[in-house]
GROMACS .gro file of C-alpha atoms in nm:
model
  344
    1MET     CA    1   2.441  -0.655   0.793
    2ARG     CA    2   2.379  -0.294   0.694
    3ALA     CA    3   2.311  -0.041   0.968
    4VAL     CA    4   2.278   0.337   0.986
    5ARG     CA    5   2.471   0.449   1.294
    6MET     CA    6   2.567   0.761   1.477
    7THR     CA    7   2.941   0.704   1.462
    8ALA     CA    8   3.021   1.028   1.643
    9PRO     CA    9   2.805   1.314   1.775
   10GLY     CA   10   2.621   1.461   1.477
   11VAL     CA   11   2.758   1.203   1.231
   12LEU     CA   12   2.515   0.955   1.070
   13GLU     CA   13   2.641   0.701   0.820
   14GLN     CA   14   2.568   0.357   0.680
   15VAL     CA   15   2.815   0.089   0.786
   16GLU     CA   16   2.852  -0.289   0.784
   17VAL     CA   17   2.828  -0.456   1.125
   18PRO     CA   18   2.789  -0.817   1.240
   19THR     CA   19   2.433  -0.945   1.267
   20PRO     CA   20   2.357  -0.956   1.640
   21THR     CA   21   2.277  -1.276   1.828
   22PRO     CA   22   1.988  -1.274   2.076
   23GLY     CA   23   2.092  -1.332   2.434
   24PRO     CA   24   1.881  -1.496   2.705
   25GLY     CA   25   1.535  -1.343   2.710
   26GLU     CA   26   1.593  -1.161   2.381
   27VAL     CA   27   1.464  -1.197   2.028
   28LEU     CA   28   1.628  -1.117   1.697
   29VAL     CA   29   1.391  -0.911   1.483
   30ARG     CA   30   1.427  -0.871   1.109
   31VAL     CA   31   1.337  -0.504   1.076
   32GLY     CA   32   1.051  -0.436   0.835
   33ALA     CA   33   1.011  -0.064   0.901
   34VAL     CA   34   1.142   0.205   1.135
   35GLY     CA   35   1.009   0.557   1.183
   36ALA     CA   36   1.233   0.862   1.175
   37CYS     CA   37   1.158   1.078   1.478
   38HIS     CA   38   1.258   1.432   1.581
   39SER     CA   39   1.400   1.271   1.895
   40ASP     CA   40   1.663   1.112   1.672
   41LEU     CA   41   1.772   1.463   1.574
   42HIS     CA   42   1.802   1.553   1.943
   43ILE     CA   43   2.026   1.247   1.988
   44LEU     CA   44   2.243   1.352   1.693
   45ASP     CA   45   2.267   1.708   1.824
   46ALA     CA   46   2.341   1.613   2.186
   47ALA     CA   47   2.672   1.694   2.347
   48PRO     CA   48   2.940   1.422   2.342
   49GLY     CA   49   2.886   1.160   2.610
   50VAL     CA   50   2.510   1.208   2.649
   51PHE     CA   51   2.439   0.911   2.421
   52PRO     CA   52   2.674   0.621   2.346
   53THR     CA   53   2.865   0.605   2.018
   54PRO     CA   54   2.863   0.426   1.791
   55LEU     CA   55   2.485   0.383   1.817
   56THR     CA   56   2.233   0.248   1.568
   57LEU     CA   57   1.941   0.491   1.579
   58GLY     CA   58   1.571   0.411   1.536
   59HIS     CA   59   1.321   0.352   1.816
   60GLU     CA   60   0.998   0.318   1.613
   61ILE     CA   61   1.037  -0.043   1.501
   62ALA     CA   62   0.819  -0.312   1.350
   63GLY     CA   63   0.937  -0.637   1.200
   64THR     CA   64   0.936  -1.016   1.201
   65VAL     CA   65   1.085  -1.243   1.464
   66ASP     CA   66   1.386  -1.422   1.313
   67ALA     CA   67   1.528  -1.608   1.614
   68VAL     CA   68   1.475  -1.629   1.989
   69GLY     CA   69   1.723  -1.653   2.274
   70ASP     CA   70   1.725  -1.894   2.565
   71GLY     CA   71   1.423  -1.878   2.790
   72VAL     CA   72   1.196  -1.698   2.543
   73THR     CA   73   0.843  -1.834   2.518
   74GLY     CA   74   0.542  -1.710   2.325
   75TRP     CA   75   0.740  -1.596   2.020
   76SER     CA   76   0.869  -1.792   1.724
   77GLY     CA   77   1.018  -1.727   1.383
   78GLY     CA   78   0.784  -1.546   1.145
   79ASP     CA   79   0.577  -1.370   1.414
   80ARG     CA   80   0.508  -1.007   1.324
   81ALA     CA   81   0.552  -0.753   1.602
   82ALA     CA   82   0.603  -0.393   1.703
   83VAL     CA   83   0.872  -0.294   1.952
   84TYR     CA   84   0.796  -0.099   2.269
   85GLY     CA   85   1.116   0.099   2.294
   86ILE     CA   86   1.136   0.186   2.664
   87ILE     CA   87   1.339  -0.037   2.892
   88GLY     CA   88   1.284   0.049   3.257
   89CYS     CA   89   1.434  -0.108   3.569
   90GLY     CA   90   1.124  -0.319   3.632
   91THR     CA   91   1.135  -0.271   4.009
   92CYS     CA   92   1.066   0.097   4.090
   93ARG     CA   93   0.722   0.232   4.175
   94GLY     CA   94   0.658   0.352   3.820
   95CYS     CA   95   0.761   0.025   3.655
   96LEU     CA   96   0.567  -0.188   3.903
   97HIS     CA   97   0.255   0.009   3.810
   98GLY     CA   98   0.321  -0.060   3.442
   99ARG     CA   99   0.445   0.295   3.378
  100GLU     CA  100   0.796   0.229   3.253
  101ASN     CA  101   0.786   0.572   3.091
  102GLN     CA  102   0.805   0.701   3.449
  103CYS     CA  103   1.095   0.478   3.559
  104ARG     CA  104   1.262   0.632   3.863
  105THR     CA  105   1.587   0.436   3.830
  106VAL     CA  106   1.692   0.423   3.466
  107PRO     CA  107   1.756   0.754   3.288
  108VAL     CA  108   1.567   0.817   2.965
  109GLY     CA  109   1.677   0.543   2.729
  110GLY     CA  110   1.585   0.223   2.554
  111VAL     CA  111   1.601   0.074   2.207
  112GLY     CA  112   1.762   0.325   1.972
  113LEU     CA  113   1.852   0.558   2.258
  114SER     CA  114   2.084   0.374   2.498
  115ARG     CA  115   2.122   0.051   2.297
  116ASP     CA  116   2.121  -0.021   1.925
  117GLY     CA  117   1.794   0.049   1.747
  118GLY     CA  118   1.617  -0.042   1.428
  119LEU     CA  119   1.797   0.145   1.149
  120ALA     CA  120   1.948  -0.185   1.043
  121GLU     CA  121   1.847  -0.509   0.883
  122TYR     CA  122   1.823  -0.679   1.226
  123VAL     CA  123   1.792  -0.571   1.588
  124THR     CA  124   1.789  -0.761   1.918
  125VAL     CA  125   1.538  -0.656   2.184
  126PRO     CA  126   1.409  -0.808   2.508
  127ALA     CA  127   1.115  -1.034   2.426
  128SER     CA  128   0.908  -0.840   2.677
  129ARG     CA  129   0.926  -0.538   2.443
  130LEU     CA  130   0.728  -0.706   2.162
  131LEU     CA  131   0.358  -0.668   2.091
  132PRO     CA  132   0.182  -0.855   1.810
  133VAL     CA  133   0.053  -0.652   1.515
  134GLY     CA  134  -0.133  -0.922   1.323
  135ASP     CA  135  -0.180  -0.835   0.958
  136LEU     CA  136  -0.111  -0.463   1.002
  137GLU     CA  137   0.135  -0.332   0.745
  138LEU     CA  138   0.476  -0.294   0.908
  139THR     CA  139   0.517   0.056   0.762
  140GLN     CA  140   0.202   0.144   0.955
  141ALA     CA  141   0.290  -0.049   1.270
  142ALA     CA  142   0.632   0.115   1.317
  143PRO     CA  143   0.516   0.477   1.363
  144LEU     CA  144   0.244   0.364   1.602
  145THR     CA  145   0.514   0.284   1.859
  146ASP     CA  146   0.596   0.651   1.919
  147ALA     CA  147   0.418   0.886   1.679
  148GLY     CA  148   0.096   0.708   1.773
  149LEU     CA  149   0.175   0.611   2.132
  150THR     CA  150   0.300   0.949   2.257
  151PRO     CA  151  -0.010   1.153   2.165
  152TYR     CA  152  -0.233   0.866   2.276
  153HIS     CA  153  -0.066   0.871   2.618
  154ALA     CA  154  -0.102   1.251   2.635
  155ILE     CA  155  -0.470   1.229   2.547
  156GLU     CA  156  -0.518   0.958   2.809
  157LEU     CA  157  -0.374   1.193   3.072
  158ALA     CA  158  -0.634   1.454   2.977
  159ARG     CA  159  -0.919   1.208   2.922
  160PRO     CA  160  -1.133   1.343   3.211
  161ALA     CA  161  -1.130   1.689   3.047
  162LEU     CA  162  -1.214   1.561   2.699
  163ARG     CA  163  -1.587   1.537   2.757
  164PRO     CA  164  -1.839   1.539   2.470
  165GLY     CA  165  -1.878   1.893   2.340
  166THR     CA  166  -1.547   2.023   2.475
  167THR     CA  167  -1.267   2.163   2.259
  168CYS     CA  168  -0.913   2.041   2.203
  169VAL     CA  169  -0.650   2.240   2.011
  170VAL     CA  170  -0.368   2.042   1.848
  171ILE     CA  171  -0.064   2.253   1.757
  172GLY     CA  172   0.174   2.108   1.497
  173ILE     CA  173   0.030   1.860   1.248
  174GLY     CA  174   0.345   1.659   1.186
  175GLY     CA  175   0.432   1.303   1.277
  176LEU     CA  176   0.265   1.319   1.618
  177GLY     CA  177   0.006   1.588   1.554
  178HIS     CA  178  -0.173   1.416   1.266
  179MET     CA  179  -0.197   1.105   1.484
  180ALA     CA  180  -0.332   1.310   1.775
  181VAL     CA  181  -0.613   1.444   1.556
  182GLN     CA  182  -0.710   1.090   1.455
  183ILE     CA  183  -0.698   0.959   1.812
  184LEU     CA  184  -0.924   1.242   1.927
  185ALA     CA  185  -1.163   1.179   1.639
  186ALA     CA  186  -1.172   0.803   1.707
  187THR     CA  187  -1.200   0.805   2.087
  188THR     CA  188  -1.382   1.128   2.182
  189ALA     CA  189  -1.667   1.356   2.080
  190VAL     CA  190  -1.469   1.680   2.116
  191ARG     CA  191  -1.432   1.965   1.872
  192ILE     CA  192  -1.083   1.951   1.722
  193ILE     CA  193  -0.894   2.265   1.615
  194ALA     CA  194  -0.566   2.204   1.430
  195VAL     CA  195  -0.288   2.462   1.401
  196ASP     CA  196   0.013   2.456   1.169
  197SER     CA  197   0.213   2.695   0.953
  198ASP     CA  198   0.205   2.462   0.653
  199VAL     CA  199  -0.097   2.451   0.422
  200ALA     CA  200  -0.037   2.085   0.335
  201ALA     CA  201  -0.033   1.996   0.705
  202LEU     CA  202  -0.364   2.176   0.759
  203ASP     CA  203  -0.511   1.989   0.460
  204LEU     CA  204  -0.394   1.664   0.619
  205ALA     CA  205  -0.554   1.765   0.950
  206THR     CA  206  -0.886   1.822   0.775
  207ARG     CA  207  -0.866   1.485   0.601
  208VAL     CA  208  -0.802   1.297   0.925
  209GLY     CA  209  -1.073   1.458   1.136
  210ALA     CA  210  -1.009   1.819   1.242
  211HIS     CA  211  -1.323   2.032   1.255
  212HIS     CA  212  -1.137   2.361   1.216
  213VAL     CA  213  -0.787   2.450   1.095
  214VAL     CA  214  -0.601   2.769   1.182
  215PRO     CA  215  -0.277   2.882   1.013
  216ALA     CA  216   0.003   2.960   1.256
  217GLY     CA  217   0.097   3.327   1.249
  218PRO     CA  218   0.069   3.659   1.431
  219ASP     CA  219  -0.310   3.631   1.463
  220THR     CA  220  -0.333   3.264   1.560
  221VAL     CA  221  -0.458   3.331   1.912
  222ASP     CA  222  -0.721   3.577   1.787
  223ARG     CA  223  -0.845   3.331   1.525
  224ILE     CA  224  -0.873   3.050   1.778
  225ARG     CA  225  -1.045   3.287   2.022
  226GLU     CA  226  -1.308   3.351   1.755
  227LEU     CA  227  -1.391   2.980   1.782
  228VAL     CA  228  -1.359   2.922   2.157
  229GLY     CA  229  -1.468   3.261   2.294
  230PRO     CA  230  -1.287   3.517   2.512
  231ALA     CA  231  -1.100   3.442   2.833
  232PRO     CA  232  -1.156   3.307   3.090
  233ASP     CA  233  -1.323   3.058   2.855
  234GLY     CA  234  -1.116   2.884   2.590
  235ALA     CA  235  -0.992   2.543   2.486
  236ASP     CA  236  -1.041   2.271   2.744
  237VAL     CA  237  -0.722   2.094   2.634
  238VAL     CA  238  -0.426   2.209   2.424
  239VAL     CA  239  -0.183   1.952   2.284
  240ASP     CA  240   0.137   2.124   2.171
  241CYS     CA  241   0.329   1.885   1.946
  242VAL     CA  242   0.603   2.141   1.874
  243GLY     CA  243   0.712   2.299   2.202
  244VAL     CA  244   0.888   2.615   2.085
  245ASP     CA  245   0.832   2.963   2.231
  246ALA     CA  246   0.578   3.063   1.966
  247THR     CA  247   0.360   2.753   2.005
  248LEU     CA  248   0.376   2.766   2.384
  249ALA     CA  249   0.261   3.128   2.368
  250THR     CA  250  -0.033   3.019   2.153
  251ALA     CA  251  -0.114   2.733   2.389
  252ARG     CA  252  -0.128   2.949   2.702
  253GLY     CA  253  -0.310   3.220   2.508
  254VAL     CA  254  -0.607   2.999   2.418
  255VAL     CA  255  -0.640   2.753   2.707
  256ALA     CA  256  -0.941   2.801   2.935
  257THR     CA  257  -0.931   2.860   3.307
  258GLY     CA  258  -0.912   2.511   3.455
  259GLY     CA  259  -0.784   2.371   3.126
  260ARG     CA  260  -0.502   2.130   3.047
  261LEU     CA  261  -0.178   2.207   2.865
  262LEU     CA  262   0.001   1.899   2.728
  263LEU     CA  263   0.353   1.979   2.611
  264VAL     CA  264   0.426   1.686   2.381
  265GLY     CA  265   0.681   1.844   2.147
  266LEU     CA  266   1.036   1.874   2.275
  267GLY     CA  267   1.120   2.194   2.092
  268GLY     CA  268   1.303   2.351   2.386
  269GLY     CA  269   1.075   2.652   2.431
  270THR     CA  270   0.991   2.821   2.760
  271LEU     CA  271   0.648   2.840   2.920
  272PRO     CA  272   0.641   3.120   3.178
  273VAL     CA  273   0.448   3.027   3.493
  274ARG     CA  274   0.414   3.311   3.742
  275PRO     CA  275   0.142   3.310   4.010
  276VAL     CA  276   0.002   3.664   4.030
  277ALA     CA  277  -0.326   3.820   4.135
  278ASP     CA  278  -0.291   4.185   4.030
  279GLU     CA  279  -0.231   4.132   3.656
  280PRO     CA  280  -0.326   3.874   3.393
  281PRO     CA  281  -0.163   3.542   3.486
  282THR     CA  282   0.091   3.388   3.252
  283VAL     CA  283  -0.116   3.069   3.268
  284PRO     CA  284  -0.487   3.079   3.359
  285PHE     CA  285  -0.586   2.986   3.711
  286GLU     CA  286  -0.654   2.617   3.778
  287THR     CA  287  -0.472   2.520   3.460
  288SER     CA  288  -0.250   2.213   3.473
  289VAL     CA  289   0.067   2.169   3.268
  290GLU     CA  290   0.205   1.825   3.190
  291VAL     CA  291   0.501   1.705   2.986
  292PRO     CA  292   0.404   1.355   2.867
  293PHE     CA  293   0.675   1.105   2.777
  294TRP     CA  294   0.611   0.823   2.529
  295GLY     CA  295   0.354   0.589   2.692
  296THR     CA  296   0.296   0.247   2.844
  297ARG     CA  297   0.293  -0.100   2.691
  298ALA     CA  298  -0.078  -0.128   2.764
  299GLU     CA  299  -0.141   0.197   2.580
  300LEU     CA  300   0.064   0.075   2.282
  301GLN     CA  301  -0.155  -0.234   2.267
  302GLU     CA  302  -0.458  -0.005   2.243
  303VAL     CA  303  -0.290   0.209   1.976
  304ILE     CA  304  -0.220  -0.102   1.769
  305ALA     CA  305  -0.585  -0.201   1.808
  306LEU     CA  306  -0.689   0.138   1.666
  307GLY     CA  307  -0.451   0.083   1.376
  308ARG     CA  308  -0.580  -0.266   1.302
  309ALA     CA  309  -0.937  -0.134   1.312
  310GLY     CA  310  -0.853   0.127   1.048
  311LEU     CA  311  -0.913   0.416   1.288
  312LEU     CA  312  -0.550   0.531   1.306
  313THR     CA  313  -0.341   0.554   0.990
  314ALA     CA  314   0.001   0.713   0.963
  315ASP     CA  315   0.063   0.936   0.661
  316VAL     CA  316   0.402   0.797   0.565
  317GLN     CA  317   0.684   0.877   0.327
  318THR     CA  318   0.907   0.573   0.282
  319PHE     CA  319   1.282   0.564   0.222
  320PRO     CA  320   1.523   0.273   0.169
  321LEU     CA  321   1.783   0.223   0.442
  322GLU     CA  322   2.063   0.377   0.237
  323HIS     CA  323   1.860   0.699   0.210
  324ALA     CA  324   1.804   0.731   0.586
  325PRO     CA  325   2.047   1.027   0.618
  326GLU     CA  326   1.845   1.207   0.348
  327ALA     CA  327   1.521   1.133   0.537
  328TYR     CA  328   1.667   1.297   0.847
  329ARG     CA  329   1.788   1.594   0.643
  330LEU     CA  330   1.434   1.646   0.513
  331LEU     CA  331   1.293   1.599   0.864
  332ARG     CA  332   1.526   1.865   1.001
  333ALA     CA  333   1.428   2.100   0.717
  334GLY     CA  334   1.057   2.054   0.789
  335GLU     CA  335   0.996   1.890   0.453
  336ILE     CA  336   0.840   1.566   0.579
  337HIS     CA  337   0.461   1.555   0.591
  338GLY     CA  338   0.334   1.296   0.837
  339ARG     CA  339   0.603   1.042   0.923
  340ALA     CA  340   0.919   0.937   0.741
  341VAL     CA  341   0.956   0.559   0.753
  342ILE     CA  342   1.276   0.376   0.657
  343VAL     CA  343   1.243   0.028   0.506
  344PRO     CA  344   1.567  -0.180   0.531
   0.00000   0.00000   0.00000
C-alpha cells in the first residue's frame, strides 16, 4: 500500500509498504481522511531519537473498518469510525478515570506519534480507539479527532468560568481556533472575540460565530480592552491556539483578575509568571494557567455528536495522499485556512 512516512528526522516521503494485519484486539481501518496537524511538524522537526523512524504520520483519522483481529467484538467490515489517537497504559490514576490524555505511565504518544498513523491507505489501531461516526462525512470526522477535540477539552476545563454573558477571547483562527469559536457558539452564551493576523481567518471567525474580530498587531491588547474594559476587568477566559511570545503577551494582557488562560497552541513561547505585590503582576491575581492536551474518549464522542448535529463543521482543504508533503509545506508557511485534510 501507499504510505507517507517520516523516513528520517525532517524527511517526509511517499513509499510502498506492506498492508498491515490486525493483531489481537486490533482493527484494520481503510483510511478515508486524515487531518494534517501542526503537531506533525513538531514531530518532523524533533531531534533524532525523540520519535521512531520510519514512522507513518497522521493522528487525525477517520475511515471504514476493513478487517478485525482476534477477540474484537462490536465492529465489523464496513463500519465507519473515527480514531481516538491516544493510547495510555490503562492502569494509572489518569487512565482509570478515563483521562488517557493525562496518562502517568506512557510518555506522549499514540497513533501517528509512537506507532504508524493514518497517512496511508490502511492503518491498524486497537479496537478500543474507535468511535462510530454514522453518516458524517469522513473528511469532516477526521479533523474532529484533534482539531475539534483539543479545543473542546480546553473549553470543558474552563466551563465553570464560561457563564452566560461572560467573554472568551480566542487567539489564532486556524485549524483549532475556528473549531473553538464554533464550540463556544454551540455550547455557551458567551461573547466571543477572535484574534488573528490574517483577514481571511477573521472572516472565517465571523462566519462561524465570533461576535467581534480583532486583527493581531501592536494595538491588539488596546483594541480588546476597548471591548472588555480596563484592568482588573477583562476577558473571563482566553484560549491561545498559537502559543508564541506575542500571543501569550496578548493573552496575559487582556485576561481578567480571576480569569483563565488556556494555552492550547504549542508554539514554544514563554509566559512569565512572577508573584509580586509592588508592581503590576505578570499575570493577574487569581488567574489560572492550564496547558490542555488533546482530550478524552468521552469528549470525542460529544464532539462527534456536535458534528453530526451540524453544529461543528471543519473548514477543510483536501489533498490526495501523494500531495501530503505539499500540504505540510503550505501548513508550515501559514497558507492553510482551517484544516488541511489528506484523502488516500
